[in-house]
PDB file of C-alpha atoms in Angstrom:
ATOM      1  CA  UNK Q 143       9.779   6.120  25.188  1.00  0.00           C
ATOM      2  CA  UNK Q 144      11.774   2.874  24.012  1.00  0.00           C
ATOM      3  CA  UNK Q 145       9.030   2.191  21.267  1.00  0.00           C
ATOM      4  CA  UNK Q 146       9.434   5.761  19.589  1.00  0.00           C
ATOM      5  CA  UNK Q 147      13.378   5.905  19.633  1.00  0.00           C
ATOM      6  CA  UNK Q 148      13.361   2.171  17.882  1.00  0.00           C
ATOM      7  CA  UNK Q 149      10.767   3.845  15.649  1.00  0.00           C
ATOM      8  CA  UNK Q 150      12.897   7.112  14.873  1.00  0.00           C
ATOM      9  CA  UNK Q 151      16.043   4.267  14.700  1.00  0.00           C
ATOM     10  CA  UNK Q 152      14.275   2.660  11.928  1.00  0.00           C
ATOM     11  CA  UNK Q 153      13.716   5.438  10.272  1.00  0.00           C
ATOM     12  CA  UNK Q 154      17.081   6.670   9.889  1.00  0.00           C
ATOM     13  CA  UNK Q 155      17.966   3.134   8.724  1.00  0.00           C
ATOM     14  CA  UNK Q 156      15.602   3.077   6.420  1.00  0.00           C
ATOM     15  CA  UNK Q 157      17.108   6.387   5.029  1.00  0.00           C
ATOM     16  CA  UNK Q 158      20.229   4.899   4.498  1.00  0.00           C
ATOM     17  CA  UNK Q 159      19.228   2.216   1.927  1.00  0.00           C
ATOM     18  CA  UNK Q 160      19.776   2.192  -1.155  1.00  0.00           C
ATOM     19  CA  UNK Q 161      17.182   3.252  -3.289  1.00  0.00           C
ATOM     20  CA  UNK Q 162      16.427   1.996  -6.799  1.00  0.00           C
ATOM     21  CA  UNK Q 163      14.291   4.208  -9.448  1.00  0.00           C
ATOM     22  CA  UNK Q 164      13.974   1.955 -11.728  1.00  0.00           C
ATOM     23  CA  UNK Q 165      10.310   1.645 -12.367  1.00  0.00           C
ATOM     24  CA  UNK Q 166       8.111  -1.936 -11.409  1.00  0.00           C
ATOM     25  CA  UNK Q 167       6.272  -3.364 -13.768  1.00  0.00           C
ATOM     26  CA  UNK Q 168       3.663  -5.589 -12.283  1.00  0.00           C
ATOM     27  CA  UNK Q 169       2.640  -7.295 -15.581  1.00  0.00           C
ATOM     28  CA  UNK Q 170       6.629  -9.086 -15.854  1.00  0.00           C
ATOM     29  CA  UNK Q 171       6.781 -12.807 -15.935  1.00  0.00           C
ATOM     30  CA  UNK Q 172       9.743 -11.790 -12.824  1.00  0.00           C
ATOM     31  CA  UNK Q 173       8.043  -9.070 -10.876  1.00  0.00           C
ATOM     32  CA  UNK Q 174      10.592  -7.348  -8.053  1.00  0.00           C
ATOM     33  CA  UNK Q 175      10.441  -9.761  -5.139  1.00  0.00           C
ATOM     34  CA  UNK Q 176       9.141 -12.906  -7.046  1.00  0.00           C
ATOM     35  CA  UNK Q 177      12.804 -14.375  -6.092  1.00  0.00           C
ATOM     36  CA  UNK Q 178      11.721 -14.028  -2.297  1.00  0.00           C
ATOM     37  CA  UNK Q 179      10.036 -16.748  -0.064  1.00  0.00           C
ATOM     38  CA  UNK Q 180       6.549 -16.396   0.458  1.00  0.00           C
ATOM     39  CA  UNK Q 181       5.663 -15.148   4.123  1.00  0.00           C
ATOM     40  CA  UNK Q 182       9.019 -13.347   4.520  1.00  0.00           C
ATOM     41  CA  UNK Q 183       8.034  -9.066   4.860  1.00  0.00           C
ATOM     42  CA  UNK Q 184       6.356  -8.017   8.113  1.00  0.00           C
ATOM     43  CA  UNK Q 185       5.522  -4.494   6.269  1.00  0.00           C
ATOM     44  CA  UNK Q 186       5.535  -3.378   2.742  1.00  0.00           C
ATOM     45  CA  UNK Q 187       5.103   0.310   2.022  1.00  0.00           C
ATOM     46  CA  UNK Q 188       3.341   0.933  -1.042  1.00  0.00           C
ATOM     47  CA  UNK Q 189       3.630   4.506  -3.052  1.00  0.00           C
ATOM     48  CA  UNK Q 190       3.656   3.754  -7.134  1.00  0.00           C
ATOM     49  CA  UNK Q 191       1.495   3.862  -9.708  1.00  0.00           C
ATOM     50  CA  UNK Q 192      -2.344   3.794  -8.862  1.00  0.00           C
ATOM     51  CA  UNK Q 193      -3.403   1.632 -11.520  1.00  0.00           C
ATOM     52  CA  UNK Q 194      -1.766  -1.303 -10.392  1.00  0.00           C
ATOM     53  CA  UNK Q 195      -1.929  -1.140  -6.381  1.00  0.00           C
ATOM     54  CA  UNK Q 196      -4.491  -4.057  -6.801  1.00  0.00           C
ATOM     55  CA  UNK Q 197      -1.600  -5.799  -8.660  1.00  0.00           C
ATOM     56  CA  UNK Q 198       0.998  -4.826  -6.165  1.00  0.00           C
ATOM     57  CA  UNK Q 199      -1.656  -5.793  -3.278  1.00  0.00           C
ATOM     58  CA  UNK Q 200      -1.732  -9.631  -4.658  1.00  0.00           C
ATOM     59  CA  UNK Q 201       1.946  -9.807  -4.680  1.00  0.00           C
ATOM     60  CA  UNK Q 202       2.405  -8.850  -1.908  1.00  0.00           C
ATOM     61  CA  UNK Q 203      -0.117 -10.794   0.427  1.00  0.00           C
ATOM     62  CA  UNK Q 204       2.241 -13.383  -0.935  1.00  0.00           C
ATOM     63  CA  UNK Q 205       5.254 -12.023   0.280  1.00  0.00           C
ATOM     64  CA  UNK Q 206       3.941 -10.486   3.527  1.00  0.00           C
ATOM     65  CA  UNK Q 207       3.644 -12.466   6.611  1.00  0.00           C
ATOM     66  CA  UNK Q 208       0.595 -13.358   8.514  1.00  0.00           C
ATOM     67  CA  UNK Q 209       0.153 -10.499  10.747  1.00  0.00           C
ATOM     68  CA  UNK Q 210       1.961  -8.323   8.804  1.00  0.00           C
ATOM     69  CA  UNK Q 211       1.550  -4.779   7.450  1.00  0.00           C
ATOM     70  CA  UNK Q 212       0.999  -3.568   3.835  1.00  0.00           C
ATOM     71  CA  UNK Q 213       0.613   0.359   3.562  1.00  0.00           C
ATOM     72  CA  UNK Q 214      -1.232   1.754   0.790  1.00  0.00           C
ATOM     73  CA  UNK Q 215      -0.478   5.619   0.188  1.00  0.00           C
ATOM     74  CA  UNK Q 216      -2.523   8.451  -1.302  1.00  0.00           C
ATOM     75  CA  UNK Q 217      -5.992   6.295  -0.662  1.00  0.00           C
ATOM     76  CA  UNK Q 218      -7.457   9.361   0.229  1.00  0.00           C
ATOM     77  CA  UNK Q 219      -6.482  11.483  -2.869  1.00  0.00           C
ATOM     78  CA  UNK Q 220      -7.144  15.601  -1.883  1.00  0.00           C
ATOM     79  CA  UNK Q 221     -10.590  13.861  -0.810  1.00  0.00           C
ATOM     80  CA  UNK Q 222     -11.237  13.344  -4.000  1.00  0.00           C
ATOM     81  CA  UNK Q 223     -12.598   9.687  -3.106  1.00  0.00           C
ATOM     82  CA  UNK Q 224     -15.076  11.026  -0.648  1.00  0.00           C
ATOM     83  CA  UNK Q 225     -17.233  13.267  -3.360  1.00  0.00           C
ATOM     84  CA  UNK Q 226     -20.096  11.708  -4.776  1.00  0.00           C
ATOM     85  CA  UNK Q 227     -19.993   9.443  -7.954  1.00  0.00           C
ATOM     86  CA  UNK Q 228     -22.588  11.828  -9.662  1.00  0.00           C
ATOM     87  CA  UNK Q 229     -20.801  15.067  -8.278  1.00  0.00           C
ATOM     88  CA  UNK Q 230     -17.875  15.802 -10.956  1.00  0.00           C
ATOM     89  CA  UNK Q 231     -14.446  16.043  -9.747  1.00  0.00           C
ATOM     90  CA  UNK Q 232     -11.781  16.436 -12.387  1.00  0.00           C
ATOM     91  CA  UNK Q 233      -8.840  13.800 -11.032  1.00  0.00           C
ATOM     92  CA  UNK Q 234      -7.269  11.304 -13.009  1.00  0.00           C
ATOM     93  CA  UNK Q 235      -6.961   8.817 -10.180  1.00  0.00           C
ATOM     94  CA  UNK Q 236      -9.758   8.988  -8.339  1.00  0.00           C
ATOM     95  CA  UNK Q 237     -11.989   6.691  -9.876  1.00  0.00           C
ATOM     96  CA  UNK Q 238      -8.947   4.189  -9.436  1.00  0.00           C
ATOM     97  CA  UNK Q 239      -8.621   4.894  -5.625  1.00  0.00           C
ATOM     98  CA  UNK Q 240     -12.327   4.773  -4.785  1.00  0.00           C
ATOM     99  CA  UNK Q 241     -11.847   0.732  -6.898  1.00  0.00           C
ATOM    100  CA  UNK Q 242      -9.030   0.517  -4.599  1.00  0.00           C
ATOM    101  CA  UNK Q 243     -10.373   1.423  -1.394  1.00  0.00           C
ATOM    102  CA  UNK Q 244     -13.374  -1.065  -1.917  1.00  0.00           C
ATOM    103  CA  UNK Q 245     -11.530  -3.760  -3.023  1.00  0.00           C
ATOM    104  CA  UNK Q 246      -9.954  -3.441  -0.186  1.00  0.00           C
ATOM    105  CA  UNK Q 247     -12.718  -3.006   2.126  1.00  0.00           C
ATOM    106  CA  UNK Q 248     -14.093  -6.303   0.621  1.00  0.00           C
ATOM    107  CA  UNK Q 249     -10.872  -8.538   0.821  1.00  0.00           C
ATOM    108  CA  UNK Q 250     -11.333 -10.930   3.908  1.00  0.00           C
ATOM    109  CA  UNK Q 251      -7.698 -11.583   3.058  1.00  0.00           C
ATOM    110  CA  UNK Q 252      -7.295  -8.274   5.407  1.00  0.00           C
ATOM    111  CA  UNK Q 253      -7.893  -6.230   8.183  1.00  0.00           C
ATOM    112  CA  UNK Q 254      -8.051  -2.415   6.356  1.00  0.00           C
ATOM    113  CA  UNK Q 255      -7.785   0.796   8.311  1.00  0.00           C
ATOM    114  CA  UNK Q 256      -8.314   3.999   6.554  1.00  0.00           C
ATOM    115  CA  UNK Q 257      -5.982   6.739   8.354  1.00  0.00           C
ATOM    116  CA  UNK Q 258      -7.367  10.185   7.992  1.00  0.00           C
ATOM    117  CA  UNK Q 259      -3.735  11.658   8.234  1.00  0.00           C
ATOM    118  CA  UNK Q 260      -2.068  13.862   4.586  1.00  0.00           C
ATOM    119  CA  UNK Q 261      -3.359  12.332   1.264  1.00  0.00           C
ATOM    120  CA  UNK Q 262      -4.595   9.460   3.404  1.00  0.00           C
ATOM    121  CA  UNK Q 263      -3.556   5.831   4.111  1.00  0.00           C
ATOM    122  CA  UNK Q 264      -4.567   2.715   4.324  1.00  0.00           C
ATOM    123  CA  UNK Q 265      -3.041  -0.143   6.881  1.00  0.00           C
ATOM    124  CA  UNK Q 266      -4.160  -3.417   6.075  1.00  0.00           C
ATOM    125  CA  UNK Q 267      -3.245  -6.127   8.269  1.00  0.00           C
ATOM    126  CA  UNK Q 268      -2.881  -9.578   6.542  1.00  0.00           C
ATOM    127  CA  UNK Q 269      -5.145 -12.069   7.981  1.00  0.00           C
ATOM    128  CA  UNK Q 270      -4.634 -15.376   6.018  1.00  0.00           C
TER     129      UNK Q 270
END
C-alpha cells in the first residue's frame, strides 16, 4: 500500500513541474542535460522524436545511473513493429522503431523489457 501512494505522490509531483516545449535537438554541440554530472538520473522518460531515440539513448546512459531506468515510449507503434518486413504496412516510423527495438535488444549496456501495455514500452535497466 505504501509503495503505490509514494507512486501516485510522485506522480502528482511530477505534474506540477514545469514543463518546457521547446524542442531538443540531439545533434547541438550543448544538448539539454550536457551541463549535468554523469551518473546523476535514476529514470529518464523518453517520448520525442523517433528518429533520434538512439541519440537520446547514448546521452542518456551517460546521465543515468547504474541501475537506473530509461523508458522508451511508443516501441510498439499500433503493432506496427510486429508485421513482417516483406508484409507492407504504411507507417512512417515503423521501420525506425523495429532499428530501435533491436538496437536495443543488442546493447549489453542494458537490461531491455518490452511492456505489452498501450503503444508499448520499453524499460531498459542500465547495466554498466
Amino acid at each position: 500500500m505504501f509503495r503505490k501512494i509514494l507512486w501516485f505522490s510522485n506522480i502528482y509531483l511530477a505534474a506540477s513541474a514545469p514543463f518546457d516545449r521547446r524542442q531538443a535537438d540531439p545533434k547541438q554541440s550543448k544538448s539539454p542535460g550536457q551541463e549535468r554530472q554523469e551518473g546523476e538520473f535514476d529514470f529518464a522518460f523518453v517520448d520525442a522524436d523517433k528518429e533520434n531515440y538512439i541519440n537520446y539513448h547514448e546521452l542518456l546512459l551517460k546521465l543515468v545511473k547504474v541501475g537506473g531506468i530509461i523508458a522508451y515510449d511508443n516501441t510498439l507503434w499500433q503493432g506496427s513493429v510486429a508485421h513482417s518486413e516483406h508484409e507492407e504496412v504504411e507507417d512512417t516510423y515503423r521501420d525506425t522503431l523495429r532499428k530501435l527495438n533491436s538496437f536495443l535488444a543488442s546493447d549489453s549496456r542494458i537490461d531491455p523489457s518490452l511492456v505489452s501495455i498501450a503503444d508499448g514500452l520499453t524499460l531498459c535497466r542500465r547495466l554498466r
